[in-house]
Amino acid sequence: MPMIALAPCSTLHDYEESVRRSGGDVRVLDLQTDDPAAVVRTVDGLLLPGGRDVDPALYGEPPHRAFMAAEPGRDVWEIALVQEALAADLPLLAICRGIQVLNVARGGTLIQDIPSELEGAVNHQVREPPHAMAHDIWIAEGSLLGRLLRERIEDDTCPVNSRHHQAIRTIGRALIVTATAPDGAIEAVEDPAQRFCLGVQWHPENFYRTGEFRGLFEGFVEASRQ
Ligand code: MN
């Protein structure tokens, strides 16, 4: 059974359930003791979960007033995990904060606060219940995301939940945008040169009971098996 490394966060349960129900085993990493290069040598895939904001100093910008720092050391450690994983062509699924970490690790930048920086923004902060659909996304035909969600997509769109106040602004090296919200906010990126490298801005793990996005986790675990 493929071993998926899961970076720690405050809401592990749904991520763990999503991986297990898709045939993977989970190892929750420890920010203090797990060396990124050593992790990558001993697991089959890397899952980056949600969390607070990436320090904008890491992409060369001053902090917005709404900046909420992540745990000390987490930004740099997760960026190192991404770089080690991609260098080893290890499958990577990056969720919410994770897609932002992936983008910054590749030299991209972020919209620091969607409500004050994105004109005409839809509501990306629908908190309760966690699996409430918030807005549609448009999905690029022929993308990895499009293949994994083919049973959910109608007219190139599908509804998603949404709990984020940041999003990708300039895209990192070798990444392509494969989903956007109606206001243009980037909701998914991938690196087609990697075995499996997918970032999504919504929270597919909240649907582990009903399986709307099980295709994402099954595709990720399957790629990690190879
Ligand atoms: Mn959204």
CSV table of C-alpha atoms and ligand atoms in Angstrom, one decimal:
chain,number,residue,atom,x,y,z
A,1,MET,CA,0.0,0.0,0.0
A,2,PRO,CA,1.5,3.4,-1.0
A,3,MET,CA,2.7,5.5,2.0
A,4,ILE,CA,1.6,9.1,1.7
A,5,ALA,CA,3.4,11.7,3.8
A,6,LEU,CA,1.0,14.3,5.1
A,7,ALA,CA,2.3,17.6,6.4
A,8,PRO,CA,0.8,18.4,9.8
A,9,CYS,CA,-2.1,20.8,10.2
A,10,SER,CA,-4.9,21.5,12.7
A,11,THR,CA,-7.6,19.4,10.8
A,12,LEU,CA,-5.8,16.1,9.8
A,13,HIS,CA,-8.9,13.8,10.0
A,14,ASP,CA,-10.5,14.5,6.6
A,15,TYR,CA,-7.1,14.3,4.7
A,16,GLU,CA,-6.3,11.0,6.4
A,17,GLU,CA,-9.7,9.5,5.6
A,18,SER,CA,-9.6,10.7,2.0
A,19,VAL,CA,-6.2,8.9,1.5
A,20,ARG,CA,-7.2,5.7,3.3
A,21,ARG,CA,-10.5,5.4,1.5
A,22,SER,CA,-8.5,5.7,-1.8
A,23,GLY,CA,-6.1,2.8,-0.9
A,24,GLY,CA,-3.2,4.7,0.6
A,25,ASP,CA,-1.5,4.6,4.0
A,26,VAL,CA,-0.7,7.9,5.8
A,27,ARG,CA,2.3,9.1,7.7
A,28,VAL,CA,1.8,12.4,9.4
A,29,LEU,CA,5.1,14.3,9.4
A,30,ASP,CA,6.6,16.2,12.3
A,31,LEU,CA,7.8,19.7,11.5
A,32,GLN,CA,10.4,19.6,14.2
A,33,THR,CA,12.1,16.3,13.4
A,34,ASP,CA,11.4,15.2,9.8
A,35,ASP,CA,14.1,16.2,7.3
A,36,PRO,CA,12.5,16.9,3.9
A,37,ALA,CA,15.2,15.0,1.9
A,38,ALA,CA,14.9,12.0,4.2
A,39,VAL,CA,11.1,12.0,4.0
A,40,VAL,CA,11.1,11.9,0.3
A,41,ARG,CA,13.4,8.8,0.3
A,42,THR,CA,11.0,6.8,2.5
A,43,VAL,CA,7.5,7.6,1.2
A,44,ASP,CA,5.6,7.2,-2.1
A,45,GLY,CA,3.7,10.5,-2.3
A,46,LEU,CA,3.4,13.9,-0.6
A,47,LEU,CA,0.1,15.6,0.5
A,48,LEU,CA,0.2,19.2,1.5
A,49,PRO,CA,-2.8,20.3,3.5
A,50,GLY,CA,-4.5,23.7,4.3
A,51,GLY,CA,-3.3,26.2,6.9
A,52,ARG,CA,-2.5,29.9,7.3
A,53,ASP,CA,-0.7,32.2,5.0
A,54,VAL,CA,2.7,31.9,3.4
A,55,ASP,CA,5.0,34.7,4.6
A,56,PRO,CA,5.0,37.2,1.6
A,57,ALA,CA,8.7,37.9,2.3
A,58,LEU,CA,9.3,34.5,0.6
A,59,TYR,CA,8.0,36.0,-2.7
A,60,GLY,CA,9.4,39.5,-2.1
A,61,GLU,CA,6.4,41.4,-0.9
A,62,PRO,CA,5.4,43.3,2.3
A,63,PRO,CA,2.6,41.7,4.3
A,64,HIS,CA,-1.0,42.8,3.7
A,65,ARG,CA,-2.9,43.8,6.9
A,66,ALA,CA,-4.9,40.6,6.7
A,67,PHE,CA,-1.7,38.4,6.9
A,68,MET,CA,-2.0,35.5,9.3
A,69,ALA,CA,1.4,33.8,9.8
A,70,ALA,CA,1.7,30.0,9.8
A,71,GLU,CA,3.5,28.1,12.5
A,72,PRO,CA,7.1,29.2,12.9
A,73,GLY,CA,9.3,27.3,10.4
A,74,ARG,CA,6.4,25.7,8.5
A,75,ASP,CA,6.8,27.8,5.3
A,76,VAL,CA,10.4,27.1,4.7
A,77,TRP,CA,10.1,23.4,5.7
A,78,GLU,CA,7.1,22.8,3.3
A,79,ILE,CA,8.8,24.6,0.5
A,80,ALA,CA,11.8,22.3,1.0
A,81,LEU,CA,9.5,19.3,1.0
A,82,VAL,CA,8.0,20.4,-2.3
A,83,GLN,CA,11.4,20.9,-3.9
A,84,GLU,CA,12.7,17.6,-2.7
A,85,ALA,CA,9.5,15.8,-3.8
A,86,LEU,CA,9.5,17.3,-7.3
A,87,ALA,CA,13.2,16.7,-7.8
A,88,ALA,CA,12.6,13.0,-7.0
A,89,ASP,CA,9.4,13.0,-9.2
A,90,LEU,CA,7.4,12.0,-6.2
A,91,PRO,CA,3.6,12.4,-6.7
A,92,LEU,CA,2.4,15.7,-5.0
A,93,LEU,CA,-1.2,16.7,-4.2
A,94,ALA,CA,-1.3,20.2,-2.7
A,95,ILE,CA,-4.5,21.5,-1.2
A,96,CYS,CA,-5.5,25.1,-0.3
A,97,ARG,CA,-2.5,26.6,1.4
A,98,GLY,CA,-0.6,23.7,-0.3
A,99,ILE,CA,-1.2,25.1,-3.8
A,100,GLN,CA,0.1,28.4,-2.5
A,101,VAL,CA,3.2,26.7,-1.1
A,102,LEU,CA,3.7,24.9,-4.4
A,103,ASN,CA,3.5,28.1,-6.4
A,104,VAL,CA,5.9,30.0,-4.1
A,105,ALA,CA,8.3,27.1,-4.2
A,106,ARG,CA,8.4,27.5,-8.0
A,107,GLY,CA,9.0,31.3,-7.8
A,108,GLY,CA,5.3,32.5,-8.1
A,109,THR,CA,3.5,35.1,-6.1
A,110,LEU,CA,0.1,35.3,-4.3
A,111,ILE,CA,-2.9,37.6,-4.1
A,112,GLN,CA,-2.6,38.2,-0.4
A,113,ASP,CA,-6.3,39.1,0.3
A,114,ILE,CA,-8.9,38.3,-2.3
A,115,PRO,CA,-11.7,40.6,-0.9
A,116,SER,CA,-9.5,43.7,-1.1
A,117,GLU,CA,-7.3,42.8,-4.1
A,118,LEU,CA,-9.5,41.0,-6.6
A,119,GLU,CA,-12.1,43.2,-8.2
A,120,GLY,CA,-15.5,41.5,-8.7
A,121,ALA,CA,-14.5,38.6,-6.5
A,122,VAL,CA,-17.1,35.9,-5.7
A,123,ASN,CA,-17.4,34.7,-2.1
A,124,HIS,CA,-14.4,32.3,-1.5
A,125,GLN,CA,-15.1,32.1,2.2
A,126,VAL,CA,-18.1,29.8,2.7
A,127,ARG,CA,-17.1,28.1,6.0
A,128,GLU,CA,-20.2,26.2,7.1
A,129,PRO,CA,-20.8,23.4,6.5
A,130,PRO,CA,-17.3,22.6,5.2
A,131,HIS,CA,-18.7,20.6,2.3
A,132,ALA,CA,-21.1,23.4,1.1
A,133,MET,CA,-20.5,24.2,-2.5
A,134,ALA,CA,-19.5,27.8,-2.9
A,135,HIS,CA,-18.8,28.5,-6.6
A,136,ASP,CA,-18.2,26.8,-9.9
A,137,ILE,CA,-14.8,26.2,-11.4
A,138,TRP,CA,-14.0,26.0,-15.1
A,139,ILE,CA,-11.7,23.1,-15.8
A,140,ALA,CA,-9.2,22.9,-18.7
A,141,GLU,CA,-10.0,20.1,-21.1
A,142,GLY,CA,-7.4,17.4,-21.4
A,143,SER,CA,-5.7,18.4,-18.0
A,144,LEU,CA,-4.9,15.9,-15.3
A,145,LEU,CA,-7.6,17.5,-13.2
A,146,GLY,CA,-10.1,17.2,-16.0
A,147,ARG,CA,-9.3,13.5,-16.4
A,148,LEU,CA,-9.6,12.8,-12.6
A,149,LEU,CA,-12.9,14.6,-12.3
A,150,ARG,CA,-14.4,13.6,-15.6
A,151,GLU,CA,-17.5,12.1,-14.0
A,152,ARG,CA,-18.2,15.3,-12.1
A,153,ILE,CA,-17.7,17.8,-14.9
A,154,GLU,CA,-20.6,19.2,-17.0
A,155,ASP,CA,-20.0,21.8,-19.7
A,156,ASP,CA,-16.3,22.1,-18.5
A,157,THR,CA,-17.4,23.2,-15.0
A,158,CYS,CA,-18.0,21.7,-11.6
A,159,PRO,CA,-19.0,23.2,-8.2
A,160,VAL,CA,-16.5,23.3,-5.4
A,161,ASN,CA,-16.3,24.4,-1.7
A,162,SER,CA,-14.2,27.4,-0.9
A,163,ARG,CA,-12.4,28.6,2.3
A,164,HIS,CA,-9.5,30.8,1.3
A,165,HIS,CA,-8.7,34.5,1.3
A,166,GLN,CA,-5.5,34.1,-0.8
A,167,ALA,CA,-4.9,32.7,-4.3
A,168,ILE,CA,-2.1,32.5,-6.9
A,169,ARG,CA,-1.2,35.8,-8.6
A,170,THR,CA,1.8,35.1,-10.9
A,171,ILE,CA,2.2,31.5,-11.7
A,172,GLY,CA,5.4,29.6,-10.8
A,173,ARG,CA,7.9,28.0,-13.2
A,174,ALA,CA,6.6,25.1,-15.3
A,175,LEU,CA,3.1,25.2,-13.8
A,176,ILE,CA,-0.1,25.6,-15.9
A,177,VAL,CA,-3.5,26.8,-14.7
A,178,THR,CA,-6.1,24.1,-15.1
A,179,ALA,CA,-9.1,25.6,-13.2
A,180,THR,CA,-10.4,29.1,-12.5
A,181,ALA,CA,-13.3,30.5,-10.6
A,182,PRO,CA,-15.9,32.8,-12.3
A,183,ASP,CA,-13.9,35.9,-11.0
A,184,GLY,CA,-10.7,34.6,-12.6
A,185,ALA,CA,-9.2,33.3,-9.3
A,186,ILE,CA,-6.8,30.4,-10.0
A,187,GLU,CA,-8.3,27.2,-8.4
A,188,ALA,CA,-5.9,24.6,-9.8
A,189,VAL,CA,-2.4,24.2,-11.2
A,190,GLU,CA,-0.4,21.3,-12.4
A,191,ASP,CA,3.1,20.5,-13.8
A,192,PRO,CA,2.6,18.2,-16.8
A,193,ALA,CA,6.3,17.3,-16.8
A,194,GLN,CA,5.9,15.6,-13.4
A,195,ARG,CA,4.5,12.1,-12.8
A,196,PHE,CA,1.7,13.7,-10.7
A,197,CYS,CA,1.8,17.3,-9.5
A,198,LEU,CA,-1.5,18.9,-8.8
A,199,GLY,CA,-2.5,21.8,-6.6
A,200,VAL,CA,-6.2,22.7,-5.9
A,201,GLN,CA,-7.4,25.7,-4.0
A,202,TRP,CA,-10.6,24.1,-2.7
A,203,HIS,CA,-11.0,21.4,0.0
A,204,PRO,CA,-11.7,18.0,-1.7
A,205,GLU,CA,-10.9,16.2,1.5
A,206,ASN,CA,-14.1,17.5,3.2
A,207,PHE,CA,-16.1,15.1,0.8
A,208,TYR,CA,-14.5,11.8,1.9
A,209,ARG,CA,-17.9,10.5,3.0
A,210,THR,CA,-19.8,11.2,-0.2
A,211,GLY,CA,-16.9,10.9,-2.7
A,212,GLU,CA,-17.5,13.9,-5.0
A,213,PHE,CA,-13.7,14.4,-5.4
A,214,ARG,CA,-12.5,10.8,-4.6
A,215,GLY,CA,-11.1,10.8,-8.2
A,216,LEU,CA,-8.4,13.2,-7.1
A,217,PHE,CA,-7.3,11.1,-4.2
A,218,GLU,CA,-7.5,7.8,-6.2
A,219,GLY,CA,-5.5,9.3,-9.0
A,220,PHE,CA,-2.9,10.5,-6.5
A,221,VAL,CA,-2.6,7.2,-4.6
A,222,GLU,CA,-2.5,5.3,-7.9
A,223,ALA,CA,0.4,7.5,-9.1
A,224,SER,CA,2.1,6.9,-5.8
A,225,ARG,CA,1.8,3.1,-6.2
A,226,GLN,CA,4.0,3.1,-9.4
B,1,MN,MN,-12.5,29.5,-4.2
